[in-house]
PDB file of C-alpha atoms and ligand atoms in Angstrom:
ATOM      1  CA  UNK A   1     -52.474 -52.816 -80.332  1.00 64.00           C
ATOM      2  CA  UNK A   2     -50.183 -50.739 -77.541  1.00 71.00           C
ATOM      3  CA  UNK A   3     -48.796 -47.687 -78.680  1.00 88.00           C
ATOM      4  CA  UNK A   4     -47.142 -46.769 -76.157  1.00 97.00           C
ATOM      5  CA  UNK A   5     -44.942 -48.837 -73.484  1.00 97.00           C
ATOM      6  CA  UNK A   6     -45.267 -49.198 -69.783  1.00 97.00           C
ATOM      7  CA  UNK A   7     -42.131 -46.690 -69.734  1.00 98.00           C
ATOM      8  CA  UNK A   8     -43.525 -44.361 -72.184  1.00 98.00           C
ATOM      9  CA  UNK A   9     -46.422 -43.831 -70.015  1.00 98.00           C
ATOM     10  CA  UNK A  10     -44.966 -43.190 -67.222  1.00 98.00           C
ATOM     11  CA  UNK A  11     -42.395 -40.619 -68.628  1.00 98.00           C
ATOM     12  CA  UNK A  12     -45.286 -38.497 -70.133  1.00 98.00           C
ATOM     13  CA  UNK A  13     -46.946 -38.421 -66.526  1.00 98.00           C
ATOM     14  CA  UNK A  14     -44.103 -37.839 -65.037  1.00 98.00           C
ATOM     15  CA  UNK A  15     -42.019 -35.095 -67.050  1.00 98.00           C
ATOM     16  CA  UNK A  16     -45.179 -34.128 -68.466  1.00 98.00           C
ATOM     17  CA  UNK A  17     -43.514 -34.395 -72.290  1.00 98.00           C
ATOM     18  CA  UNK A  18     -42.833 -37.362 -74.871  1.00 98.00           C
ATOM     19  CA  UNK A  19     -41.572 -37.700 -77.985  1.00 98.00           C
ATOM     20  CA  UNK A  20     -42.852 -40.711 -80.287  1.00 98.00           C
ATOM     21  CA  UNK A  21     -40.973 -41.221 -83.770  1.00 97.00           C
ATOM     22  CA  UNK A  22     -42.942 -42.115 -86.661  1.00 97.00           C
ATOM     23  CA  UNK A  23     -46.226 -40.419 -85.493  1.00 97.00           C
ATOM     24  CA  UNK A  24     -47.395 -40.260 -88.666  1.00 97.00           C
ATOM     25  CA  UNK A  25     -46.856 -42.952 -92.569  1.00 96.00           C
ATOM     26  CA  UNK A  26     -44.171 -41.650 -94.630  1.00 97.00           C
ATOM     27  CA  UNK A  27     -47.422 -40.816 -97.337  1.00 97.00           C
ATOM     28  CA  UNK A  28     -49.235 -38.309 -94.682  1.00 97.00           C
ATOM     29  CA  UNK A  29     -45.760 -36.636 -94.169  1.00 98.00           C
ATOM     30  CA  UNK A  30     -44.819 -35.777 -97.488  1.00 98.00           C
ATOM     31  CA  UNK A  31     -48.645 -34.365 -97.696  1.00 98.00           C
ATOM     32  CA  UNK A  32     -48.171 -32.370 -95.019  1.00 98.00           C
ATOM     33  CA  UNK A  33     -44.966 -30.695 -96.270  1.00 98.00           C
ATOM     34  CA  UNK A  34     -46.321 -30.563-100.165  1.00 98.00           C
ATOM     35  CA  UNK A  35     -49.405 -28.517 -98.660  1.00 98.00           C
ATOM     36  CA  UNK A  36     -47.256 -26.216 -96.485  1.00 98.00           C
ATOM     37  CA  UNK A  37     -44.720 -25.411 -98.982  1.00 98.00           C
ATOM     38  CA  UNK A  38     -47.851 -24.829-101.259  1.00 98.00           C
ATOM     39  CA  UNK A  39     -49.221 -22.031 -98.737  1.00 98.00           C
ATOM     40  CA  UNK A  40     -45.744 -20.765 -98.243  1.00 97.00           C
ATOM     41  CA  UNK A  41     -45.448 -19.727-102.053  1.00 98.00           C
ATOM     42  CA  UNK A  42     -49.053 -18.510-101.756  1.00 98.00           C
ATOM     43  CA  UNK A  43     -47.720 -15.971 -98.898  1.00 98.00           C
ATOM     44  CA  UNK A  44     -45.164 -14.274-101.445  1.00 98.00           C
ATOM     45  CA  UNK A  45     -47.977 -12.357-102.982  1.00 98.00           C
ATOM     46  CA  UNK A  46     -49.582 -11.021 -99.436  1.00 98.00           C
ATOM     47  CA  UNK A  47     -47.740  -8.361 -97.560  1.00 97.00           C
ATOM     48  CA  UNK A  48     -50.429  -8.431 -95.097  1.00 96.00           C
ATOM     49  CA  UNK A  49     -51.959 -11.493 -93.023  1.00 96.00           C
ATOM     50  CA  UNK A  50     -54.393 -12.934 -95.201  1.00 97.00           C
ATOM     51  CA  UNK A  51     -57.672 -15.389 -95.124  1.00 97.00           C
ATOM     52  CA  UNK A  52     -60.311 -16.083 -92.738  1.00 97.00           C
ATOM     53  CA  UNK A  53     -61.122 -17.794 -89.872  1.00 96.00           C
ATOM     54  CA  UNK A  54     -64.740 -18.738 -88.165  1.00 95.00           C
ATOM     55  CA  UNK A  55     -64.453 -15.888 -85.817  1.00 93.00           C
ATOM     56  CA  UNK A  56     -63.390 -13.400 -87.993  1.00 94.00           C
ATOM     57  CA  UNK A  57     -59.388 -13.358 -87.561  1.00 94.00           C
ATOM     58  CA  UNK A  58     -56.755 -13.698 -90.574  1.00 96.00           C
ATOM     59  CA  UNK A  59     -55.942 -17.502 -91.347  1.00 97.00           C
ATOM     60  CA  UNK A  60     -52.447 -17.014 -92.215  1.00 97.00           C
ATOM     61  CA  UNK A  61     -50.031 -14.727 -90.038  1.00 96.00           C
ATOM     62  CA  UNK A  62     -47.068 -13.292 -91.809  1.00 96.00           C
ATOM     63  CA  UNK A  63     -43.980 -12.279 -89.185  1.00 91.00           C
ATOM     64  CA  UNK A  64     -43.210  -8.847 -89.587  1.00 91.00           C
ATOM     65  CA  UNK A  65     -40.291  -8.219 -92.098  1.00 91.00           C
ATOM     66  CA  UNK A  66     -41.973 -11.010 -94.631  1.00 94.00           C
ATOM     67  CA  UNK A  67     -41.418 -10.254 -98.282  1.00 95.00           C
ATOM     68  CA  UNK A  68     -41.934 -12.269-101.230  1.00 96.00           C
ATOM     69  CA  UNK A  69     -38.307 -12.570-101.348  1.00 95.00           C
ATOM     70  CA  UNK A  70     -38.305 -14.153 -98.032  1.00 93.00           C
ATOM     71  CA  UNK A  71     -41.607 -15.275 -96.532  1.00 94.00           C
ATOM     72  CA  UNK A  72     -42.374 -15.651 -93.040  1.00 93.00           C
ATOM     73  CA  UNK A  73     -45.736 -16.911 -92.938  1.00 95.00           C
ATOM     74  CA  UNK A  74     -45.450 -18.455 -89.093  1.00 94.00           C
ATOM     75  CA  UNK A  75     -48.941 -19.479 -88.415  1.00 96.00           C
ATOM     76  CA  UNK A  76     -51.948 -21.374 -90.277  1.00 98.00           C
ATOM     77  CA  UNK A  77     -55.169 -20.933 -88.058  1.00 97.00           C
ATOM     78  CA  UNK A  78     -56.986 -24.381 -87.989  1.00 98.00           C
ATOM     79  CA  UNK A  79     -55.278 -25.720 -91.270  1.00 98.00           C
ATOM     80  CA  UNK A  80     -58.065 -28.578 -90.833  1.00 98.00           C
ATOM     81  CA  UNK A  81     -60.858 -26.281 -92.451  1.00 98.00           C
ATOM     82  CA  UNK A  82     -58.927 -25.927 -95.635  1.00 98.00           C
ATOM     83  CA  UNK A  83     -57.132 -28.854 -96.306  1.00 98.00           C
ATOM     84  CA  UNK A  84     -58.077 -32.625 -96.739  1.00 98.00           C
ATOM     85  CA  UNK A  85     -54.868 -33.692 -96.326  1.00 98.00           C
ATOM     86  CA  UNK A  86     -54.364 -31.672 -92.728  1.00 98.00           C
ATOM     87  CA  UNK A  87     -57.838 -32.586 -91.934  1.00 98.00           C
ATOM     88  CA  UNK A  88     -57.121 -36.383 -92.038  1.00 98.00           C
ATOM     89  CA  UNK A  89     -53.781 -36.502 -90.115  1.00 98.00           C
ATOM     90  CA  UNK A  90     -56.087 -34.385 -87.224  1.00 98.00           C
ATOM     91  CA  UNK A  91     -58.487 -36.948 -87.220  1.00 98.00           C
ATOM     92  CA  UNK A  92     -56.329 -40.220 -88.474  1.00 97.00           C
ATOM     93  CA  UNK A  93     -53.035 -40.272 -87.578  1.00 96.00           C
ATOM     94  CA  UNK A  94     -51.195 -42.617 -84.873  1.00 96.00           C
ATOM     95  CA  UNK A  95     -50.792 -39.309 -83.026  1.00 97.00           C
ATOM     96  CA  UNK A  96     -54.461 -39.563 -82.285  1.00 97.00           C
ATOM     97  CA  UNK A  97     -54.055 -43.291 -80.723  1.00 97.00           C
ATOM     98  CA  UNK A  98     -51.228 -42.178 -78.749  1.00 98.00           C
ATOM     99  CA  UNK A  99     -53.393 -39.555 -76.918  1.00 98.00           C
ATOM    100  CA  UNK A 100     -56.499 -41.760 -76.690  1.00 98.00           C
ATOM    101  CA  UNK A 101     -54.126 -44.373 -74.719  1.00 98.00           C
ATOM    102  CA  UNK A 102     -52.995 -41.322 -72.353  1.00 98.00           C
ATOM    103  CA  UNK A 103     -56.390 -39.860 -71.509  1.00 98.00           C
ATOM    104  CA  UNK A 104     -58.832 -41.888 -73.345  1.00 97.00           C
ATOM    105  CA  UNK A 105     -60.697 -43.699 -74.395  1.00 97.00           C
ATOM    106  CA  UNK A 106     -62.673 -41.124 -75.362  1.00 98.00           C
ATOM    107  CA  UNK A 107     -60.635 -37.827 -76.975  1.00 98.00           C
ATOM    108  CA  UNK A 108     -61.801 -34.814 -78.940  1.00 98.00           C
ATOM    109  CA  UNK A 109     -60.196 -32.155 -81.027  1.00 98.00           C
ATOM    110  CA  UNK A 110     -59.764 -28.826 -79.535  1.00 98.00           C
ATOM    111  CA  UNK A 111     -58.105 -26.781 -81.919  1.00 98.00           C
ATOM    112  CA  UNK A 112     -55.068 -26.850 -85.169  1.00 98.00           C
ATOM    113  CA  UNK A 113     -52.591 -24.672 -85.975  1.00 98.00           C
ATOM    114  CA  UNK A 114     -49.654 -24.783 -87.916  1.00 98.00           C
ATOM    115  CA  UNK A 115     -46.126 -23.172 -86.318  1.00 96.00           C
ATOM    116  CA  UNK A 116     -43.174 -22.246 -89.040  1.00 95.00           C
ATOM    117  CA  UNK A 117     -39.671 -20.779 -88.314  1.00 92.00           C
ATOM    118  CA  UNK A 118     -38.430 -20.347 -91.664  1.00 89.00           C
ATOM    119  CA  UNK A 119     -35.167 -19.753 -92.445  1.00 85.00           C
ATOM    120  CA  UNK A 120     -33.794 -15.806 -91.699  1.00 78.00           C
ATOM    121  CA  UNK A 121     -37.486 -14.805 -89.957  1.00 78.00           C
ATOM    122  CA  UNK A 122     -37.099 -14.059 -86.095  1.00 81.00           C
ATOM    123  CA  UNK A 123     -40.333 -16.328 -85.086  1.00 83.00           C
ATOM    124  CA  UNK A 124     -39.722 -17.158 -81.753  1.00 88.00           C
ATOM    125  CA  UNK A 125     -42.945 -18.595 -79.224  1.00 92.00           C
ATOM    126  CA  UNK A 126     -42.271 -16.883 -75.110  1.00 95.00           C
ATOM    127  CA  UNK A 127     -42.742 -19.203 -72.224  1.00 97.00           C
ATOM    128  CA  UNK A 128     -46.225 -19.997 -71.427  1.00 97.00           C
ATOM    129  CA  UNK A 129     -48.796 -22.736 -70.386  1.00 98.00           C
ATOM    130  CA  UNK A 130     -51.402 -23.662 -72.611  1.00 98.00           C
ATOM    131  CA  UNK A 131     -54.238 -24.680 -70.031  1.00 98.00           C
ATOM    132  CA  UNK A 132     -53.929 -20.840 -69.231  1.00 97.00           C
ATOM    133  CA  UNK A 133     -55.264 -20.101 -72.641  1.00 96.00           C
ATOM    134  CA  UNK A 134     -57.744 -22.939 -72.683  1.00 96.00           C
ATOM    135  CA  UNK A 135     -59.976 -23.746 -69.036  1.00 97.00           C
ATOM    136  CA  UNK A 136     -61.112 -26.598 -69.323  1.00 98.00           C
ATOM    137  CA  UNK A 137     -63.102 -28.710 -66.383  1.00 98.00           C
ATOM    138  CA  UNK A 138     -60.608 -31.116 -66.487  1.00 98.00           C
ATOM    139  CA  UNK A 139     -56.973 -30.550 -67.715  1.00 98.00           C
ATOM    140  CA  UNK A 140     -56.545 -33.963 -69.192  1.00 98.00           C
ATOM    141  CA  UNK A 141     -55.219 -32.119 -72.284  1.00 98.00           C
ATOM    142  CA  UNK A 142     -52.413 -32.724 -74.850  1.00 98.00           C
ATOM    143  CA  UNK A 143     -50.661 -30.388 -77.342  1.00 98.00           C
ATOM    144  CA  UNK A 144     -49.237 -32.515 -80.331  1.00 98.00           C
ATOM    145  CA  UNK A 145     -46.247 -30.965 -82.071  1.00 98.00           C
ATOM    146  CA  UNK A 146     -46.334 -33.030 -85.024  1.00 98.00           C
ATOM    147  CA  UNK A 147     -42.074 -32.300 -86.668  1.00 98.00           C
ATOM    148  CA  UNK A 148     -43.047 -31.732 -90.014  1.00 98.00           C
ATOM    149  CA  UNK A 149     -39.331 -30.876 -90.776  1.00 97.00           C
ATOM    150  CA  UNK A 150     -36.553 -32.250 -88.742  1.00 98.00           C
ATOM    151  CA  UNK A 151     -36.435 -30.100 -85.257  1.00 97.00           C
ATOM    152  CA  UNK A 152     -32.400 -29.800 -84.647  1.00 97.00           C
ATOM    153  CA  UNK A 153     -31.207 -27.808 -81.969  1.00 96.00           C
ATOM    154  CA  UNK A 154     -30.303 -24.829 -84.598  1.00 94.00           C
ATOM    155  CA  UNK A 155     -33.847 -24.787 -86.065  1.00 95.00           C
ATOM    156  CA  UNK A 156     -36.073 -23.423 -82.545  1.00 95.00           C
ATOM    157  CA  UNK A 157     -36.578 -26.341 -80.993  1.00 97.00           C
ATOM    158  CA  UNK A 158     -39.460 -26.313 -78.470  1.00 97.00           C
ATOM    159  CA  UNK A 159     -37.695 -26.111 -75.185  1.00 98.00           C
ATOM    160  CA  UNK A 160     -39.705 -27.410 -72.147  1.00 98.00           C
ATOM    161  CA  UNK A 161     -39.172 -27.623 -68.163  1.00 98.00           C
ATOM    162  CA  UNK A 162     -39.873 -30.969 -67.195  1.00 98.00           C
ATOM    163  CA  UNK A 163     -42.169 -31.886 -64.777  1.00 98.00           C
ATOM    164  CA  UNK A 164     -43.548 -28.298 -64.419  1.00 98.00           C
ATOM    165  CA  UNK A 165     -47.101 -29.219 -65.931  1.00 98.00           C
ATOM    166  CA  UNK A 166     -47.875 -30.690 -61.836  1.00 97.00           C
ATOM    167  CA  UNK A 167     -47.897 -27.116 -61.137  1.00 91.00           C
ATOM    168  CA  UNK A 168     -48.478 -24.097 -60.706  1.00 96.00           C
ATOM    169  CA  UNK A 169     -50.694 -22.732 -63.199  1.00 97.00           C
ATOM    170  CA  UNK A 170     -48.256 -19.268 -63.622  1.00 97.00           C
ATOM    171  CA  UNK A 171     -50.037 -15.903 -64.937  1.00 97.00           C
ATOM    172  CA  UNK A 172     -50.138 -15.248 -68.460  1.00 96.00           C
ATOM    173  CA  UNK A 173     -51.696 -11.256 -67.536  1.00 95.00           C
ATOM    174  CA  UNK A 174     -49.285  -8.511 -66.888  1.00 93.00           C
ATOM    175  CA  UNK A 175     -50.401  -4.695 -67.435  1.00 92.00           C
ATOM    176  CA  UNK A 176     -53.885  -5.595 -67.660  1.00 92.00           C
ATOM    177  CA  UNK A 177     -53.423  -7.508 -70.263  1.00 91.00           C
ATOM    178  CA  UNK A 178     -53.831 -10.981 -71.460  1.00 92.00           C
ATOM    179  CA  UNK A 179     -50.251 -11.498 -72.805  1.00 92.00           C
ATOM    180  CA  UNK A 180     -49.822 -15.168 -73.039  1.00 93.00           C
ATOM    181  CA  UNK A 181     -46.778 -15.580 -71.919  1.00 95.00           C
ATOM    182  CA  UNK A 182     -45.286 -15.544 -68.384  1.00 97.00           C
ATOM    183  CA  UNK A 183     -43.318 -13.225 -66.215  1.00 96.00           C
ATOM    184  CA  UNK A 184     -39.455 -13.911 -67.177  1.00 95.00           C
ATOM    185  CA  UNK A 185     -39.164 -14.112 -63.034  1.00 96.00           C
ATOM    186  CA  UNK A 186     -41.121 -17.495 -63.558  1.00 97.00           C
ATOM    187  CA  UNK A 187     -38.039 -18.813 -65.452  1.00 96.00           C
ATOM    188  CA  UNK A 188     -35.458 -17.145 -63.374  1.00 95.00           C
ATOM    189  CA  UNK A 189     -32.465 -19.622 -61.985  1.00 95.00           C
ATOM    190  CA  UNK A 190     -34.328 -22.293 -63.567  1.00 96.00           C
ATOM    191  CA  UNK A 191     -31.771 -22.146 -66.877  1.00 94.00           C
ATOM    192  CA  UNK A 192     -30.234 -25.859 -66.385  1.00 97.00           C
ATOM    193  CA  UNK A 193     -33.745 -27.863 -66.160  1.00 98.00           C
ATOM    194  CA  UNK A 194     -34.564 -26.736 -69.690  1.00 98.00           C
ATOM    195  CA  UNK A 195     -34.775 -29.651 -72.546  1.00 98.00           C
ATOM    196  CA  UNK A 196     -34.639 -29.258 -75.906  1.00 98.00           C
ATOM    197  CA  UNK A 197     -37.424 -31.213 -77.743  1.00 98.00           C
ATOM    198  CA  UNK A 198     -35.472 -32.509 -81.258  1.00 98.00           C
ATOM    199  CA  UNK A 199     -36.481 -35.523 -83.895  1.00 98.00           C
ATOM    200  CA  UNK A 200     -36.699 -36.569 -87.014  1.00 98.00           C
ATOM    201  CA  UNK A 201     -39.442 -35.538 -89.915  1.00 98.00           C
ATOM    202  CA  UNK A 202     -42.709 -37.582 -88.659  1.00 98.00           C
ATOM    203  CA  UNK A 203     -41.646 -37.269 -84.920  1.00 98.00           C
ATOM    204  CA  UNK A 204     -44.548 -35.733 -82.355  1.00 98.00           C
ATOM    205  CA  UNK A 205     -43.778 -34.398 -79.440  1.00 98.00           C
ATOM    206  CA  UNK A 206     -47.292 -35.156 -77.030  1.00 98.00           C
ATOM    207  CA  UNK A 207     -46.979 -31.974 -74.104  1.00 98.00           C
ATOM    208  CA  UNK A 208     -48.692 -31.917 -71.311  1.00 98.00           C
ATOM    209  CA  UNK A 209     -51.011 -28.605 -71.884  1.00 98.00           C
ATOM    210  CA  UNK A 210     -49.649 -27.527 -68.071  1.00 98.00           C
ATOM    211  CA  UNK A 211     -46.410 -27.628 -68.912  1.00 98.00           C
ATOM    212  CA  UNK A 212     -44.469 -24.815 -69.330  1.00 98.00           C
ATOM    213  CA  UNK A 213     -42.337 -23.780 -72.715  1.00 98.00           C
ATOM    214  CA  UNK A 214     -41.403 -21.934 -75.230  1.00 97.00           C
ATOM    215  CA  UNK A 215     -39.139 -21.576 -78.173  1.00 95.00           C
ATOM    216  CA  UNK A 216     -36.295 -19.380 -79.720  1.00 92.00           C
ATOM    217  CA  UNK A 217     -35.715 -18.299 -83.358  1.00 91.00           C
ATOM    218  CA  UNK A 218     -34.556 -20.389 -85.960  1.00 92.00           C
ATOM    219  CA  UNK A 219     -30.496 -19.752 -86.345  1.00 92.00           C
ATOM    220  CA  UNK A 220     -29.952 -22.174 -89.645  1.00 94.00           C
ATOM    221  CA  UNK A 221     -31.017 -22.254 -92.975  1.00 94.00           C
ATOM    222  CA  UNK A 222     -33.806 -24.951 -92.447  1.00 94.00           C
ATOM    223  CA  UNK A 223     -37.565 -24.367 -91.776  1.00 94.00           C
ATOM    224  CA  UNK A 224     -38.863 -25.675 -88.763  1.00 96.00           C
ATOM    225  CA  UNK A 225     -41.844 -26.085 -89.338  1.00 97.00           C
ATOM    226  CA  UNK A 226     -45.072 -28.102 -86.665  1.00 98.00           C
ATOM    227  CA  UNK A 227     -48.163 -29.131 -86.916  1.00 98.00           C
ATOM    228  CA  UNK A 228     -49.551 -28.452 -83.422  1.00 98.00           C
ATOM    229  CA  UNK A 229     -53.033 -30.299 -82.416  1.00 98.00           C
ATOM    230  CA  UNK A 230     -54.914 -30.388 -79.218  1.00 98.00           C
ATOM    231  CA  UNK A 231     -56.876 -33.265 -77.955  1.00 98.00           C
ATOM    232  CA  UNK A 232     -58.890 -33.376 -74.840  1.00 98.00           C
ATOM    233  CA  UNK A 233     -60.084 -36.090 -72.885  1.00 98.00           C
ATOM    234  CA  UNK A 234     -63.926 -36.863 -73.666  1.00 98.00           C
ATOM    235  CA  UNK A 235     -65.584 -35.349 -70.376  1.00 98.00           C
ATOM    236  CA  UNK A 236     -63.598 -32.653 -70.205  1.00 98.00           C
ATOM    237  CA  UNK A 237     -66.165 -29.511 -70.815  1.00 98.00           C
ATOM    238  CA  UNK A 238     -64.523 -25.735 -72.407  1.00 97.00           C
ATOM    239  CA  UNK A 239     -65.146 -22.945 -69.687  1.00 97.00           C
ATOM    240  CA  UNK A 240     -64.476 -20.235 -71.726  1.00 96.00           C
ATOM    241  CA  UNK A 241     -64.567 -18.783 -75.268  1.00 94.00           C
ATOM    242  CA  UNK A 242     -62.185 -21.651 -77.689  1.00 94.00           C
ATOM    243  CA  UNK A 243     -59.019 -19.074 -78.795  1.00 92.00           C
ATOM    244  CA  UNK A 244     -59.247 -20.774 -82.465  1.00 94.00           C
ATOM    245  CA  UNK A 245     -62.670 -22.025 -82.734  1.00 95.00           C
ATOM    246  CA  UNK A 246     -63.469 -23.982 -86.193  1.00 97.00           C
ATOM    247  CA  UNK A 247     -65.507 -25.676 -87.671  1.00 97.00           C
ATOM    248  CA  UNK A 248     -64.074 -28.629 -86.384  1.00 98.00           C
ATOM    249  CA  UNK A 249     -63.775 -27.679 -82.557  1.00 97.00           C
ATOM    250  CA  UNK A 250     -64.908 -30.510 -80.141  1.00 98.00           C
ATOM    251  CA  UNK A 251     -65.316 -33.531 -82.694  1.00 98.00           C
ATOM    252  CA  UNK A 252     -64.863 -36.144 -80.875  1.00 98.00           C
ATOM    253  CA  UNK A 253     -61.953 -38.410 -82.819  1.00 98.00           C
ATOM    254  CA  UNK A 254     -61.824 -41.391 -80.526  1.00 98.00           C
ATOM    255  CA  UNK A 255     -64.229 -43.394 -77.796  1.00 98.00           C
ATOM    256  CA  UNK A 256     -67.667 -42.816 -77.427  1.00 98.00           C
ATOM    257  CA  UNK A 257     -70.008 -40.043 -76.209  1.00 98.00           C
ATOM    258  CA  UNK A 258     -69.975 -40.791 -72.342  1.00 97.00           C
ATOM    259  CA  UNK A 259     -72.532 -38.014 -71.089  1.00 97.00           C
ATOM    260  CA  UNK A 260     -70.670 -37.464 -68.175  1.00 98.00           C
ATOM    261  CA  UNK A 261     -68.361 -34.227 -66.708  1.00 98.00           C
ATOM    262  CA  UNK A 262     -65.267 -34.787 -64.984  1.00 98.00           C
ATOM    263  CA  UNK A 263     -63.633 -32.116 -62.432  1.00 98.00           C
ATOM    264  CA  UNK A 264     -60.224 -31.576 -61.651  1.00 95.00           C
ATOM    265  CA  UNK A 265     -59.594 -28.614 -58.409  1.00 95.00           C
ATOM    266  CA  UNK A 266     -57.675 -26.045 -59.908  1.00 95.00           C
ATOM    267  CA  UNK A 267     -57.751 -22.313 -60.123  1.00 95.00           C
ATOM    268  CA  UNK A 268     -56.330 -19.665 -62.301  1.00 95.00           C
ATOM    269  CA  UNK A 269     -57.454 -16.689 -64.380  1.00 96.00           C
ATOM    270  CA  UNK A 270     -59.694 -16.538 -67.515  1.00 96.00           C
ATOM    271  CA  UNK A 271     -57.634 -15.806 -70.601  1.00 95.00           C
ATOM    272  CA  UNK A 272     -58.638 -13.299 -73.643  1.00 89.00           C
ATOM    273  CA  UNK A 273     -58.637 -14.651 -77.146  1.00 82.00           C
ATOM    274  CA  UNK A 274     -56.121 -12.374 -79.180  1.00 78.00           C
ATOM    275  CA  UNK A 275     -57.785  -9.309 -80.810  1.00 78.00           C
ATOM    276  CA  UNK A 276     -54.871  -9.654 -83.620  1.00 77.00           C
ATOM    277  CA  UNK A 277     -54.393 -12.800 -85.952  1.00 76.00           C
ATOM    278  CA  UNK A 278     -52.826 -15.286 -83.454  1.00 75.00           C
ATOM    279  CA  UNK A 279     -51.441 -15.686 -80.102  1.00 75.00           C
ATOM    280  CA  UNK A 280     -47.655 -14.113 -81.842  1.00 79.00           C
ATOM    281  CA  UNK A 281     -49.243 -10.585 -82.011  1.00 76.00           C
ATOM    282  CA  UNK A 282     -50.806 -11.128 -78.221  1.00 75.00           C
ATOM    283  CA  UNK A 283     -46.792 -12.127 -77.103  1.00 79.00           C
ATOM    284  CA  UNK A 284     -45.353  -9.146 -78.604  1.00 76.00           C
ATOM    285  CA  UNK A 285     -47.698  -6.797 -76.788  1.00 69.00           C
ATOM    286  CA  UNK A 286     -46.270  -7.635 -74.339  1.00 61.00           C
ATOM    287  CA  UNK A 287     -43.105  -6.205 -74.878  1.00 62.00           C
ATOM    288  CA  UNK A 288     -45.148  -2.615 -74.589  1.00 47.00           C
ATOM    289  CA  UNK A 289     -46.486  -3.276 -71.297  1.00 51.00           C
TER     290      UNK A 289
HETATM  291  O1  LIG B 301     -43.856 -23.272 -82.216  1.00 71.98           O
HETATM  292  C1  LIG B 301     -43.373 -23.547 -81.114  1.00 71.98           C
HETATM  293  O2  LIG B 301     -42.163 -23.720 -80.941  1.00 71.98           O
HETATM  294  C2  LIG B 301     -44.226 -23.679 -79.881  1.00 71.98           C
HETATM  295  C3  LIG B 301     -45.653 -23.497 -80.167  1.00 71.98           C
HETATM  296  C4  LIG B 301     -46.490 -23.089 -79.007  1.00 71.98           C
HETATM  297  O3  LIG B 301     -46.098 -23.153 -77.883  1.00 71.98           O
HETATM  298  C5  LIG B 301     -47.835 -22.604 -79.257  1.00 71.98           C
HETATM  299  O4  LIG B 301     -48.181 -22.296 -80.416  1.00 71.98           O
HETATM  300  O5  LIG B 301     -48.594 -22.494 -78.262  1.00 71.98           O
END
């Protein structure tokens, strides 16, 4: 069965961003939040980032100024590896039928993560690509922001320029550093072609891994909080180290095993995975350079 209309198609092509209500059963939702509200009041006792990834890094990344009074656990590295319940909606949800209809048939997982702005933290997420962070032979790629609360326009919505993911691919070093975020130039004068991605609980925003966006800190008194997955087309190949390898990078989730490679012409510079827990500590470096 269609998930997606002629229309729908067309606008994620075009503007390079979609939202789709009721991405995932009202069951899988409430999971999703039980388990995340679990980890949040396991953060109250850690006043450092905590747990372990495959290569090494902290699982779960605390925003400076957490306390157990008010916890601002931000980030869950590749949630899949310890939870059933995130594991499932990575490889079961309607989210995953949406992308295989966009750049399937065949689609594979690239990486997880979990994004929170809780309530009184100053989380915010600088402008960036993804691609940037990710080469890939071909960038038939989607990031899945999977709402997980309501997104309002108080909470830090993910803002977006539509259209921008048809190019260019903008430079995420400055300094000599990998920063992963762009040069505030890059957004200069273009104020009034930013949109605000809101929805309801269950919504998923599917983004266009060229596109270019960002997010400011939550102002209200509700967590905002995503469950971000990346799926990439079957014959895609990686082209440099995966930023949150797991044990689950590259299972493929929908299709079959084609054997093929597919190019697309592009050019831009190799990232650096983030020496610190996540890509937040890599943004704020920035503000040194
Ligand atoms: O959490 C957000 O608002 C955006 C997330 C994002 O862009 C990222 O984690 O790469």
């Amino acid at each position: 069965m269609a998930q997606l209309s002629e229309e729908q198609k067309e606008q994620f092509w075009r503007d390079g961003v979609l939202v789709v209500e009721d991405a995932v059963t009202a069951e899988e939702l409430a999971d999703l939040r039980r388990v995340f509200a679990e980890w949040v009041e396991e953060s109250r006792a850690h006043s450092e980032d905590y747990g372990e990834t495959l290569d090494g890094r902290p699982r779960f990344d605390l925003q400076p100024g957490h306390s157990a009074e008010v916890p601002g656990l931000r980030r869950v590295q590749s949630p899949e590896e310890v939870s059933e319940v995130f594991a499932h909606t990575m490889r079961n949800a309607r989210t995953v039928d949406l992308c295989a209809e966009l750049i399937g048939p065949g689609v594979r997982f690239h990486h997880g993560k979990v994004n929170s702005k809780l309530p009184s933290t100053a989380t915010k997420v600088k402008w960036h690509q993804d691609f940037p962070f990710e080469p890939m032979t071909n960038d038939d790629m989607i990031t899945c922001l999977l709402f997980i609360d309501d997104v309002t326009l108080d909470n830090g919505p993910l803002e977006v320029i539509p259209g921008s993911h048809k190019g260019p691919l903008y430079s995420h070093w400055h300094g000599g550093r990998f920063t992963g975020a762009v040069a505030d130039e890059v957004l200069a004068g273009r104020e009034g072609e930013i949109v605000k991605c809101t929805g309801k609980a269950g919504s998923v925003c599917l983004m266009h891994a060229c596109l270019l966006h960002g997010s400011a800190p939550n102002l209200s008194n509700d967590p905002r909080t995503l469950y971000i997955a990346t799926y990439y087309a079957e014959d895609a190949i990686e082209l440099s180290p995966n930023h949150l390898p797991s044990t689950l990078t590259h299972e493929l989730v929908r299709g079959e095993v084609s054997g093929r490679v597919r190019c697309s012409a592009y050019q831009m510079e190799l990232p650096e995975v983030p020496e610190g827990t996540s890509f937040f500590a890599q943004q704020e470096s920035a503000e040194n350079v």
